[in-house]
């Protein structure tokens, strides 16, 4: 049975759900230890200890990890690596930034975006923008992996009783330092964990027209996403982007408004439980993966749908 180290993603106050999915994947391979590196993050360490399937939590409390740069966190992970067969994290921005550095320092090949675990050394992952599945077997003694969070159920946040071990930080690398962070605030659900997502594409024509998408999202209590084309056109910020180079989502309901369905976008949302597409082009690729499709002018159909939802709530 493999020993698995999962690097926790958190904000020093709350454990990110990506970590729960990574623990769920790690538990399929063996015993799971969770590394919580932060500053004043004792509550996060306790929350990690309560997660079902976690055998041990390693807590490192130091000011340098309050806003850790990937170079310093990678040095810490590598210093701990000797006792573990697998080092895992979510296939999130955090994981994609950290794990390649860990793999490089350990001189092993990272296996990215794992969607199925076939054994201690064999994994399935998407290639070609999600159009094909590759089965990969590694000969590296230590495996460094990121897991697609939508492919693994999250570990339960309660039911565990892991021990918490405190260790010292390692010396900073001084290769990079944290200067600041700009965080966009929203009252809507977080995109990667929302039950419902409404996304808009280039078909909206402008950033002002995204109000149509936002109105529908507000009626559904949904998060708002976008295609890369909409982001590149400046309609919405980068953190709205869903797709291969954006965020991977798998909500219960995904509504694609004015999105043609390029393979890069489909790679980020095709695991959604129910997909609804609204597009005036009946040949748009998005209809090939949609469970329900509306062909027509989105500027007529979406307001009609929004009004219908308003009326049903008022009834």
Short mmCIF file of C-alpha atoms in Angstrom, two decimals:
data_model
loop_
_atom_site.label_atom_id
_atom_site.label_comp_id
_atom_site.label_asym_id
_atom_site.label_seq_id
_atom_site.Cartn_x
_atom_site.Cartn_y
_atom_site.Cartn_z
CA UNK A 1 0.00 0.00 0.00
CA UNK A 2 1.40 3.38 -1.03
CA UNK A 3 2.01 6.29 1.30
CA UNK A 4 0.39 9.39 -0.18
CA UNK A 5 1.14 13.01 0.68
CA UNK A 6 -1.61 15.45 -0.31
CA UNK A 7 -0.62 19.12 -0.27
CA UNK A 8 -3.54 21.08 1.16
CA UNK A 9 -4.88 24.11 -0.66
CA UNK A 10 -6.28 26.70 1.74
CA UNK A 11 -6.42 30.41 2.64
CA UNK A 12 -5.23 29.96 6.27
CA UNK A 13 -8.86 29.92 7.38
CA UNK A 14 -10.64 27.29 5.30
CA UNK A 15 -9.66 24.09 3.54
CA UNK A 16 -10.31 24.29 -0.20
CA UNK A 17 -12.62 21.65 -1.66
CA UNK A 18 -9.96 20.70 -4.22
CA UNK A 19 -8.07 19.13 -1.32
CA UNK A 20 -11.05 16.94 -0.45
CA UNK A 21 -11.10 15.58 -3.99
CA UNK A 22 -7.33 14.97 -3.86
CA UNK A 23 -7.76 13.07 -0.57
CA UNK A 24 -10.52 10.99 -2.17
CA UNK A 25 -8.15 10.09 -5.00
CA UNK A 26 -5.22 9.44 -2.66
CA UNK A 27 -7.25 7.10 -0.50
CA UNK A 28 -7.60 4.80 -3.53
CA UNK A 29 -3.82 4.28 -3.45
CA UNK A 30 -3.09 3.96 0.25
CA UNK A 31 -2.68 5.88 3.48
CA UNK A 32 -3.10 9.63 3.18
CA UNK A 33 -1.12 12.32 4.96
CA UNK A 34 -2.16 15.95 4.43
CA UNK A 35 0.41 18.76 4.53
CA UNK A 36 -0.98 22.05 5.82
CA UNK A 37 1.61 24.80 5.40
CA UNK A 38 0.42 28.24 6.43
CA UNK A 39 0.47 30.92 9.10
CA UNK A 40 -2.19 30.92 11.79
CA UNK A 41 -3.77 27.98 10.00
CA UNK A 42 -4.34 25.75 13.03
CA UNK A 43 -8.05 25.61 12.23
CA UNK A 44 -7.27 24.33 8.75
CA UNK A 45 -5.05 21.59 10.21
CA UNK A 46 -7.88 20.56 12.55
CA UNK A 47 -10.34 20.54 9.67
CA UNK A 48 -7.96 18.37 7.63
CA UNK A 49 -7.62 15.96 10.57
CA UNK A 50 -11.39 15.52 10.61
CA UNK A 51 -11.57 14.56 6.92
CA UNK A 52 -12.52 10.94 6.39
CA UNK A 53 -9.61 8.88 5.04
CA UNK A 54 -6.81 11.08 6.38
CA UNK A 55 -4.36 9.16 8.58
CA UNK A 56 -2.11 12.06 9.59
CA UNK A 57 -1.81 15.83 9.20
CA UNK A 58 1.56 17.55 9.06
CA UNK A 59 1.24 21.19 10.10
CA UNK A 60 3.91 23.79 9.33
CA UNK A 61 3.24 27.23 10.81
CA UNK A 62 5.52 30.01 9.59
CA UNK A 63 5.04 33.56 8.32
CA UNK A 64 6.69 32.63 5.02
CA UNK A 65 3.74 30.32 4.27
CA UNK A 66 1.02 32.90 4.93
CA UNK A 67 1.10 33.70 1.22
CA UNK A 68 3.50 31.03 0.00
CA UNK A 69 5.26 31.22 -3.33
CA UNK A 70 5.45 27.90 -5.15
CA UNK A 71 9.26 27.80 -4.99
CA UNK A 72 9.32 27.84 -1.18
CA UNK A 73 6.43 25.42 -0.81
CA UNK A 74 8.06 23.03 -3.29
CA UNK A 75 11.24 23.05 -1.20
CA UNK A 76 9.20 22.04 1.86
CA UNK A 77 7.43 19.23 0.00
CA UNK A 78 10.71 17.87 -1.36
CA UNK A 79 12.23 17.94 2.14
CA UNK A 80 9.36 15.69 3.29
CA UNK A 81 9.25 13.49 0.18
CA UNK A 82 11.44 10.64 1.40
CA UNK A 83 8.67 9.04 3.41
CA UNK A 84 6.08 9.04 0.63
CA UNK A 85 5.46 7.12 -2.58
CA UNK A 86 2.96 9.57 -4.09
CA UNK A 87 2.73 13.35 -3.82
CA UNK A 88 -0.65 14.63 -4.96
CA UNK A 89 -2.64 17.79 -5.34
CA UNK A 90 -5.69 19.03 -7.16
CA UNK A 91 -5.46 20.01 -10.81
CA UNK A 92 -6.17 23.62 -9.83
CA UNK A 93 -4.19 26.80 -10.33
CA UNK A 94 -2.46 26.03 -7.04
CA UNK A 95 -1.59 22.46 -8.03
CA UNK A 96 -0.52 23.37 -11.55
CA UNK A 97 1.85 25.97 -10.10
CA UNK A 98 3.34 23.79 -7.37
CA UNK A 99 3.57 20.21 -8.61
CA UNK A 100 5.78 20.75 -11.69
CA UNK A 101 8.38 22.34 -9.41
CA UNK A 102 8.19 19.42 -6.99
CA UNK A 103 8.60 16.94 -9.85
CA UNK A 104 11.56 18.84 -11.28
CA UNK A 105 13.35 18.93 -7.93
CA UNK A 106 12.76 15.19 -7.47
CA UNK A 107 13.82 14.52 -11.09
CA UNK A 108 10.64 12.60 -11.90
CA UNK A 109 7.95 12.98 -14.55
CA UNK A 110 4.78 14.63 -13.28
CA UNK A 111 1.51 13.00 -14.30
CA UNK A 112 -1.09 15.73 -14.78
CA UNK A 113 -4.87 15.82 -14.67
CA UNK A 114 -5.41 12.21 -13.60
CA UNK A 115 -9.02 11.07 -13.99
CA UNK A 116 -8.71 7.41 -12.94
CA UNK A 117 -6.28 5.43 -10.79
CA UNK A 118 -5.64 1.92 -12.09
CA UNK A 119 -2.82 1.04 -9.68
CA UNK A 120 0.05 2.49 -7.68
CA UNK A 121 1.92 3.28 -10.91
CA UNK A 122 -0.81 3.36 -13.58
CA UNK A 123 -3.18 6.21 -14.28
CA UNK A 124 -5.63 7.50 -16.87
CA UNK A 125 -5.50 11.12 -18.01
CA UNK A 126 -7.03 13.18 -20.79
CA UNK A 127 -4.93 14.24 -23.79
CA UNK A 128 -5.68 16.26 -26.94
CA UNK A 129 -7.84 18.78 -25.09
CA UNK A 130 -9.94 16.01 -23.56
CA UNK A 131 -10.66 14.20 -26.82
CA UNK A 132 -8.74 11.05 -25.86
CA UNK A 133 -7.83 9.15 -22.72
CA UNK A 134 -4.25 7.95 -22.25
CA UNK A 135 -3.27 5.16 -19.88
CA UNK A 136 0.10 6.05 -18.37
CA UNK A 137 2.42 3.76 -16.42
CA UNK A 138 5.39 5.32 -14.66
CA UNK A 139 8.64 3.68 -13.59
CA UNK A 140 9.53 6.52 -11.20
CA UNK A 141 9.85 5.42 -7.60
CA UNK A 142 8.04 8.57 -6.49
CA UNK A 143 4.93 9.71 -8.29
CA UNK A 144 3.98 13.37 -8.50
CA UNK A 145 0.41 13.78 -9.72
CA UNK A 146 -2.39 16.28 -10.02
CA UNK A 147 -5.94 14.93 -10.08
CA UNK A 148 -8.89 16.35 -11.95
CA UNK A 149 -11.19 17.21 -9.08
CA UNK A 150 -14.35 16.59 -11.09
CA UNK A 151 -13.30 12.95 -11.67
CA UNK A 152 -13.09 11.95 -7.99
CA UNK A 153 -15.75 12.30 -5.28
CA UNK A 154 -14.66 14.50 -2.38
CA UNK A 155 -13.74 12.88 0.91
CA UNK A 156 -16.26 13.55 3.66
CA UNK A 157 -15.36 16.56 5.79
CA UNK A 158 -16.14 14.63 8.96
CA UNK A 159 -15.59 11.14 10.23
CA UNK A 160 -11.80 11.25 10.46
CA UNK A 161 -9.67 11.46 13.58
CA UNK A 162 -6.13 11.95 12.28
CA UNK A 163 -3.20 12.95 14.44
CA UNK A 164 -1.64 16.37 13.85
CA UNK A 165 2.15 16.57 13.80
CA UNK A 166 3.93 19.92 13.82
CA UNK A 167 7.27 20.35 12.02
CA UNK A 168 9.56 23.27 11.29
CA UNK A 169 9.69 25.22 8.06
CA UNK A 170 12.60 24.86 5.67
CA UNK A 171 14.82 27.75 4.63
CA UNK A 172 13.31 30.00 1.94
CA UNK A 173 14.73 29.63 -1.55
CA UNK A 174 14.73 33.42 -2.14
CA UNK A 175 13.93 32.71 -5.79
CA UNK A 176 10.66 34.61 -5.58
CA UNK A 177 8.67 36.58 -3.02
CA UNK A 178 5.05 37.48 -2.53
CA UNK A 179 4.20 41.09 -3.38
CA UNK A 180 0.43 41.23 -3.37
CA UNK A 181 -2.82 39.71 -4.53
CA UNK A 182 -5.87 41.15 -6.25
CA UNK A 183 -8.94 39.08 -5.48
CA UNK A 184 -12.24 39.62 -7.26
CA UNK A 185 -15.17 39.57 -4.84
CA UNK A 186 -18.56 38.16 -5.81
CA UNK A 187 -21.75 37.27 -4.01
CA UNK A 188 -22.30 34.43 -6.47
CA UNK A 189 -21.09 30.87 -5.79
CA UNK A 190 -17.47 30.02 -6.54
CA UNK A 191 -17.20 28.73 -10.09
CA UNK A 192 -15.50 25.37 -9.46
CA UNK A 193 -17.85 24.34 -6.63
CA UNK A 194 -21.19 25.73 -7.84
CA UNK A 195 -24.15 23.39 -8.40
CA UNK A 196 -25.28 25.48 -11.37
CA UNK A 197 -23.12 27.41 -13.85
CA UNK A 198 -24.29 29.78 -16.58
CA UNK A 199 -21.54 30.60 -19.09
CA UNK A 200 -21.49 33.11 -21.92
CA UNK A 201 -19.47 33.14 -25.10
CA UNK A 202 -18.48 35.35 -27.99
CA UNK A 203 -22.07 35.27 -29.22
CA UNK A 204 -22.98 37.83 -26.56
CA UNK A 205 -21.08 40.45 -28.52
CA UNK A 206 -19.92 42.66 -25.64
CA UNK A 207 -19.25 42.82 -21.93
CA UNK A 208 -22.42 44.87 -21.39
CA UNK A 209 -24.48 42.07 -22.90
CA UNK A 210 -23.22 39.68 -20.20
CA UNK A 211 -25.99 41.20 -18.09
CA UNK A 212 -28.27 38.74 -19.90
CA UNK A 213 -26.21 35.81 -18.55
CA UNK A 214 -25.93 37.35 -15.08
CA UNK A 215 -29.69 37.87 -14.86
CA UNK A 216 -30.34 34.20 -15.56
CA UNK A 217 -27.59 33.16 -13.14
CA UNK A 218 -29.12 35.28 -10.37
CA UNK A 219 -32.48 33.54 -10.78
CA UNK A 220 -30.80 30.14 -10.55
CA UNK A 221 -28.35 31.00 -7.76
CA UNK A 222 -25.63 30.09 -10.23
CA UNK A 223 -22.01 30.96 -10.82
CA UNK A 224 -21.11 32.83 -14.00
CA UNK A 225 -18.51 31.46 -16.40
CA UNK A 226 -17.26 32.28 -19.87
CA UNK A 227 -15.52 30.81 -22.87
CA UNK A 228 -11.94 31.76 -23.67
CA UNK A 229 -13.17 33.75 -26.68
CA UNK A 230 -15.29 35.93 -24.38
CA UNK A 231 -12.41 36.41 -21.96
CA UNK A 232 -9.90 37.20 -24.72
CA UNK A 233 -12.35 39.74 -26.15
CA UNK A 234 -12.38 41.51 -22.79
CA UNK A 235 -16.05 40.86 -22.01
CA UNK A 236 -15.31 39.43 -18.54
CA UNK A 237 -12.27 38.87 -16.26
CA UNK A 238 -9.90 35.90 -16.64
CA UNK A 239 -11.24 34.17 -13.54
CA UNK A 240 -14.54 33.52 -15.36
CA UNK A 241 -12.88 31.29 -17.95
CA UNK A 242 -14.03 27.67 -18.22
CA UNK A 243 -12.01 25.27 -20.34
CA UNK A 244 -8.71 23.56 -20.89
CA UNK A 245 -6.73 26.70 -20.02
CA UNK A 246 -9.31 27.92 -17.50
CA UNK A 247 -11.29 26.27 -14.74
CA UNK A 248 -12.60 22.72 -14.84
CA UNK A 249 -16.21 22.47 -13.67
CA UNK A 250 -18.75 19.67 -13.33
CA UNK A 251 -21.93 21.19 -11.90
CA UNK A 252 -25.31 19.53 -11.78
CA UNK A 253 -26.50 21.99 -14.45
CA UNK A 254 -24.35 23.84 -17.02
CA UNK A 255 -26.01 26.37 -19.33
CA UNK A 256 -23.91 27.50 -22.30
CA UNK A 257 -25.16 30.77 -23.82
CA UNK A 258 -23.73 31.86 -27.15
CA UNK A 259 -20.85 29.37 -26.91
CA UNK A 260 -19.98 27.45 -30.07
CA UNK A 261 -18.26 24.60 -28.22
CA UNK A 262 -14.59 24.53 -29.18
CA UNK A 263 -12.84 21.41 -27.88
CA UNK A 264 -10.84 23.52 -25.42
CA UNK A 265 -14.06 24.71 -23.79
CA UNK A 266 -15.68 21.27 -23.81
CA UNK A 267 -12.64 19.89 -21.97
CA UNK A 268 -13.55 22.08 -19.00
CA UNK A 269 -17.26 21.35 -18.68
CA UNK A 270 -18.29 18.13 -20.44
CA UNK A 271 -18.42 16.21 -17.14
CA UNK A 272 -21.40 18.35 -16.07
CA UNK A 273 -24.45 16.28 -15.14
CA UNK A 274 -26.88 18.17 -17.41
CA UNK A 275 -25.78 20.49 -20.22
CA UNK A 276 -28.12 23.02 -21.83
CA UNK A 277 -26.97 24.90 -24.94
CA UNK A 278 -28.50 28.10 -26.32
CA UNK A 279 -27.16 29.10 -29.72
CA UNK A 280 -28.54 30.41 -33.00
CA UNK A 281 -26.29 28.06 -35.01
CA UNK A 282 -27.87 24.62 -35.03
CA UNK A 283 -24.57 23.16 -36.29
CA UNK A 284 -22.58 24.47 -33.32
CA UNK A 285 -20.40 21.71 -31.76
CA UNK A 286 -21.83 22.46 -28.30
CA UNK A 287 -25.05 20.66 -29.32
CA UNK A 288 -23.09 17.40 -29.68
CA UNK A 289 -22.54 17.22 -25.92
CA UNK A 290 -25.71 19.01 -24.79
CA UNK A 291 -28.57 17.14 -23.15
CA UNK A 292 -30.97 19.92 -24.15
CA UNK A 293 -30.59 22.53 -26.86
CA UNK A 294 -32.38 25.74 -27.77
CA UNK A 295 -31.73 27.04 -31.28
CA UNK A 296 -32.50 30.72 -31.59
CA UNK A 297 -31.58 34.27 -30.67
CA UNK A 298 -30.10 34.23 -27.17
CA UNK A 299 -31.23 37.84 -26.63
CA UNK A 300 -34.81 36.62 -26.91
CA UNK A 301 -34.57 33.14 -25.38
CA UNK A 302 -32.52 33.93 -22.27
CA UNK A 303 -34.71 36.88 -21.09
CA UNK A 304 -37.79 34.71 -21.67
CA UNK A 305 -36.26 31.96 -19.55
CA UNK A 306 -35.28 34.48 -16.87
CA UNK A 307 -38.80 35.95 -16.76
CA UNK A 308 -40.32 32.48 -16.54
CA UNK A 309 -38.14 31.71 -13.52
CA UNK A 310 -39.13 34.99 -11.88
CA UNK A 311 -42.83 34.21 -12.39
CA UNK A 312 -42.46 30.68 -11.00
CA UNK A 313 -40.84 32.08 -7.86
CA UNK A 314 -43.58 34.67 -7.46
CA UNK A 315 -46.36 32.10 -7.88
#
